[in-house]
Short mmCIF file of C-alpha atoms and ligand atoms in Angstrom, two decimals:
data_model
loop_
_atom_site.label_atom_id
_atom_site.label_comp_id
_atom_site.label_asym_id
_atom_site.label_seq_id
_atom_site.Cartn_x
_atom_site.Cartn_y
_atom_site.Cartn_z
CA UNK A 1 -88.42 79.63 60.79
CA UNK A 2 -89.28 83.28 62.09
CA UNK A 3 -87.60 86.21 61.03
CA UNK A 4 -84.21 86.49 61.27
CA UNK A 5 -82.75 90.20 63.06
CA UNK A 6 -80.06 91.68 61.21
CA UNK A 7 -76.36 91.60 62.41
CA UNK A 8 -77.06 88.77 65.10
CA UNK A 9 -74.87 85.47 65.62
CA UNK A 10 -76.50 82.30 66.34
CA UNK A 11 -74.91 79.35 65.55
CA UNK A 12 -76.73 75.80 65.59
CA UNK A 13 -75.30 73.84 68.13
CA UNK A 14 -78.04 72.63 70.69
CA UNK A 15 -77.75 74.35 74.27
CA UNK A 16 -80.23 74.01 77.18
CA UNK A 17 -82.66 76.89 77.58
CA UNK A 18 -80.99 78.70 80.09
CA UNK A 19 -77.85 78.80 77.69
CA UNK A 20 -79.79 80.02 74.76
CA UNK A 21 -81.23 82.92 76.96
CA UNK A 22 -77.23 84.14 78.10
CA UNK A 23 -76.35 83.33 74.22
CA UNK A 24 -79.21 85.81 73.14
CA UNK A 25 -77.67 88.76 74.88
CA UNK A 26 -73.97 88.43 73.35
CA UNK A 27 -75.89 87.92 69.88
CA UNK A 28 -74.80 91.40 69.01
CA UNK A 29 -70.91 90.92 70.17
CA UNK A 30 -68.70 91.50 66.46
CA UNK A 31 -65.61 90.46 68.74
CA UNK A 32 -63.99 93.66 68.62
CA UNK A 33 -62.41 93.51 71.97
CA UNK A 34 -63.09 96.29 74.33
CA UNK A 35 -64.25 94.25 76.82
CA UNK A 36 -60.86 92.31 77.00
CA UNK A 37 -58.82 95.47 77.03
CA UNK A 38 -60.81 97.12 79.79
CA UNK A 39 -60.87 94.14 81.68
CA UNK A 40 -58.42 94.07 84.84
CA UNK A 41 -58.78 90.61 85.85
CA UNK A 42 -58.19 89.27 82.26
CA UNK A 43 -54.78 89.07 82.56
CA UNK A 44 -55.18 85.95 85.15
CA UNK A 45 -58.29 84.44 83.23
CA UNK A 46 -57.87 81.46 81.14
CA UNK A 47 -60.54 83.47 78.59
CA UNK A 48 -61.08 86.64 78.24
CA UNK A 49 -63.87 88.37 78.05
CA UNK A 50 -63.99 89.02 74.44
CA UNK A 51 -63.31 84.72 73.97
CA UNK A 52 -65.57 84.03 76.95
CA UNK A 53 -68.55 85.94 74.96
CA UNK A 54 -67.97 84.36 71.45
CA UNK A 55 -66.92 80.87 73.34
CA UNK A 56 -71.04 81.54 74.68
CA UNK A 57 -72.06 82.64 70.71
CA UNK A 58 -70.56 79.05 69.87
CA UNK A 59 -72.60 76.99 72.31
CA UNK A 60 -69.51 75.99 74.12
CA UNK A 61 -71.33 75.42 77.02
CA UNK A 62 -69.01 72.88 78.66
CA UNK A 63 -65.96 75.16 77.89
CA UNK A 64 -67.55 78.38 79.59
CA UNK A 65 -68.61 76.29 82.27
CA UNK A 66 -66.28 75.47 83.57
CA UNK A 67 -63.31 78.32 82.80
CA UNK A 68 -61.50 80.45 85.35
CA UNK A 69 -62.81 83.43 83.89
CA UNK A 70 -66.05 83.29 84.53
CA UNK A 71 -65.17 83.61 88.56
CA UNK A 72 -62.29 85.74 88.22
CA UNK A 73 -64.83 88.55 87.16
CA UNK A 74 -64.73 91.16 89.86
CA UNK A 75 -68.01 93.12 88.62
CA UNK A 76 -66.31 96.48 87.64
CA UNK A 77 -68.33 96.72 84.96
CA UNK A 78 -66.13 98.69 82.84
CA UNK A 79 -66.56 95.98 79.77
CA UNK A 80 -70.42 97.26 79.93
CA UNK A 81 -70.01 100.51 79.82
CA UNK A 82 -67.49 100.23 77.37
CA UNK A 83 -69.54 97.86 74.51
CA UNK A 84 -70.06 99.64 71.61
CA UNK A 85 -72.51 96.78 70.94
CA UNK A 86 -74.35 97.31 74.17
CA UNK A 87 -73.53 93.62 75.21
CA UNK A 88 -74.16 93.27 78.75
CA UNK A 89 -71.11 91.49 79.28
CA UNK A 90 -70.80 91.91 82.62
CA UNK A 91 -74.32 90.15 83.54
CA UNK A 92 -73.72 87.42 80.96
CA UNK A 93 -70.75 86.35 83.54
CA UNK A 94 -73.01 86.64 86.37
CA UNK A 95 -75.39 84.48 84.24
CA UNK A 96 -72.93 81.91 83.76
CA UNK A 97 -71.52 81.66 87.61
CA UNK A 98 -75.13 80.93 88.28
CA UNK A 99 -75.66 78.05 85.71
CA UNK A 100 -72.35 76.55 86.60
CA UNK A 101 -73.61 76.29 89.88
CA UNK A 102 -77.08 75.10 89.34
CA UNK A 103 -75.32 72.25 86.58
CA UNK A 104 -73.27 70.77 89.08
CA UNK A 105 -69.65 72.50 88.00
CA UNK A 106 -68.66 72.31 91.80
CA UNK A 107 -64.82 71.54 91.70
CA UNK A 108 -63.55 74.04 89.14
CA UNK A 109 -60.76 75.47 90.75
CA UNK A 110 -62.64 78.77 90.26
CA UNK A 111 -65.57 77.84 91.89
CA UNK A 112 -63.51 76.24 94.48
CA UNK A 113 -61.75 79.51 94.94
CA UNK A 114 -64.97 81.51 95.15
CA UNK A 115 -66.55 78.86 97.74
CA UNK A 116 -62.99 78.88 99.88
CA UNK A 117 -63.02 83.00 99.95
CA UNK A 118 -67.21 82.95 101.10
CA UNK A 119 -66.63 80.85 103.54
CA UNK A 120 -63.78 82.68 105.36
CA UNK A 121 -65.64 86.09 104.62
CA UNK A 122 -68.85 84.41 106.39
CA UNK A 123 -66.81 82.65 109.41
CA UNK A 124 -64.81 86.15 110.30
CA UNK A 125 -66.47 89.11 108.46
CA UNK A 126 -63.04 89.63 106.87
CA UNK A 127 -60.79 87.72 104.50
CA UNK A 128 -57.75 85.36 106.45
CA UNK A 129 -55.18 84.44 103.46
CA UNK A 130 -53.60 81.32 104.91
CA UNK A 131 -56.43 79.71 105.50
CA UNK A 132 -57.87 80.43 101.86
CA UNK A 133 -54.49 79.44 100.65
CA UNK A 134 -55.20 75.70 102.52
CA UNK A 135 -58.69 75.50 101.35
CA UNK A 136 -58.00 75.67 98.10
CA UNK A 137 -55.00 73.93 97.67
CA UNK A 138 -56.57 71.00 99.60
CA UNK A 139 -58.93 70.74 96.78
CA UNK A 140 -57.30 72.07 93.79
CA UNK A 141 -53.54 71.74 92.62
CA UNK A 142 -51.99 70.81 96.43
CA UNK A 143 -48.62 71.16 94.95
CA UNK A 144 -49.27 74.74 95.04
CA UNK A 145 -48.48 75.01 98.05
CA UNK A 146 -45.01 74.39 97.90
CA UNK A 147 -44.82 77.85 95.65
CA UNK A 148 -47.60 79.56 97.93
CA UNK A 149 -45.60 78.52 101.39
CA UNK A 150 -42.52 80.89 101.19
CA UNK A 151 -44.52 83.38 99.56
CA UNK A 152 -47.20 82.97 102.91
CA UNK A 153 -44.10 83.25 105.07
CA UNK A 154 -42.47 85.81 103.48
CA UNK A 155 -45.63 88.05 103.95
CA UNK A 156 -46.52 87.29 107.31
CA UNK A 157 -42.46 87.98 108.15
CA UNK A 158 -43.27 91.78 106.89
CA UNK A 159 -46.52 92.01 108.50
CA UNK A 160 -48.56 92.03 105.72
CA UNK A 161 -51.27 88.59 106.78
CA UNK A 162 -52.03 87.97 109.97
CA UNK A 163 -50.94 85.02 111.88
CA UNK A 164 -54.60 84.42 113.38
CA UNK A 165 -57.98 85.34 111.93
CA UNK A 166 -59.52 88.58 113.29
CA UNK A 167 -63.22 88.39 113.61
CA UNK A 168 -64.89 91.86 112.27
CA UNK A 169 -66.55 93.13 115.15
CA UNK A 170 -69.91 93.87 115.09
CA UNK A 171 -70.36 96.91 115.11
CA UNK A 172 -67.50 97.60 112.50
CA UNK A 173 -69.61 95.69 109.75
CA UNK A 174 -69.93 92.31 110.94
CA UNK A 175 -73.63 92.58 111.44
CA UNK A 176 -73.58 93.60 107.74
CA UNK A 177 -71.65 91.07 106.41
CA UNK A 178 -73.48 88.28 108.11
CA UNK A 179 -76.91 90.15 106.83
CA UNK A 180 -75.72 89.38 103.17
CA UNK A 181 -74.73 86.44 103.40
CA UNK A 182 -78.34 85.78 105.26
CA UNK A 183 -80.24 87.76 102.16
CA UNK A 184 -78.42 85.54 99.56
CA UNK A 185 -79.09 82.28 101.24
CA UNK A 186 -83.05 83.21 101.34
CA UNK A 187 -82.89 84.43 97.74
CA UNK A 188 -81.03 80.92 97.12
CA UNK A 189 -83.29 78.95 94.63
CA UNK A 190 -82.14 75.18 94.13
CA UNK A 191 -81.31 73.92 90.70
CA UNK A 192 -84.13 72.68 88.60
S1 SF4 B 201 -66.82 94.89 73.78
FE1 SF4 B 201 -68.85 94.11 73.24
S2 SF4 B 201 -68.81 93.78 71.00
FE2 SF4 B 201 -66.69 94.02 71.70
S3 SF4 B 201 -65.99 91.88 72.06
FE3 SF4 B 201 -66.74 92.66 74.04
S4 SF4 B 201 -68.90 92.05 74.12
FE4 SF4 B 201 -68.23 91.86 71.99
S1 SF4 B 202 -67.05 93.41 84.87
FE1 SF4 B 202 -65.79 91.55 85.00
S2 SF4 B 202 -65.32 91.00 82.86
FE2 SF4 B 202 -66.06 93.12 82.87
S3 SF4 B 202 -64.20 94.37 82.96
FE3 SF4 B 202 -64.90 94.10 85.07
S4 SF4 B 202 -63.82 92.27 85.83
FE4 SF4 B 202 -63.64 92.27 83.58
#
């Protein structure tokens, strides 16, 4: 057994290598919380931050897996900045989208969100809500529509969606937005 560093939490059940590598960098979380408190999407996570990262100390790797939270993370990184134990919290999330995807955790209604809102942002340059609203709710919970259809109409009634999509120009950005999405399928790397 090699020497242990102080003020560290590993616990012993067995996770795959990737896991153990994410579960390294929260070894220094002492659960205080900051992350949760400065987190603006943790109000609509099933975890937050602060459970996400001892959930990961735990070797829940099912659990984390497949959680909301891990895709409701918007990247502010104001949890990061904010660890007093210099957990990179907000990477540890990215870590985790990346293994649920490479370990098959394909319809989570997170992931199915994420995949719905790419799409949409790839097809137009732009997000269209109604159509996001049927792409997910054809996958995940189609009851939801019921309570997302008045809400939809409502909205469009006021203005606020459109009835059609609107295709970003190009030269407004939609050159850029189809360059990203062209950079992240080269730097795609299938699962091992
Ligand atoms: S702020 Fe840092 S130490 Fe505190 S719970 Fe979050 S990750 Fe852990
Ligand atoms: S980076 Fe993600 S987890 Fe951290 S505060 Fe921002 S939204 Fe929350």
């Amino acid at each position: 057994m090699g020497a242990k560093q102080p003020n560290v939490i590993r616990l012993g059940r067995p996770i795959s290598p990737a896991m153990a590598e994410v579960a390294e960098l929260v070894a220094t979380c002492v659960q205080c919380g900051t992350c949760s408190g400065s987190c603006p999407t943790a109000p609509a996570m099933d975890y937050t931050p602060r459970q996400i990262m001892h959930m990961v100390q735990a070797r829940m790797t099912e659990e984390v897996l497949r959680s909301r939270a891990i895709w409701l993370c918007v990247s502010c990184y104001s949890c990061t900045v904010r660890c007093p134990r210099g957990s990179p919290v907000t990477d540890v999330l990215a870590r985790l989208r990346g293994l649920a995807i490479q370990q098959g955790y394909s319809e989570t209604p997170g992931m199915t969100f994420t995949k719905s809102f790419l799409a949409i942002v790839r097809r137009y340059g732009r997000m269209f809500e109604p159509e996001l609203l049927l792409r997910y709710h054809s996958r995940q919970e189609p009851l939801g529509l019921l309570g997302a259809g008045p809400v939809g109409l409502a909205l469009l009634m006021k203005g606020k969606i459109a009835p059609l999509p609107e295709r970003l120009a190009a030269g407004e950005g939609g050159d850029e937005v189809r360059q990203i999405f062209e950079r992240a399928r080269q730097q795609h790397r299938p699962a091992e």
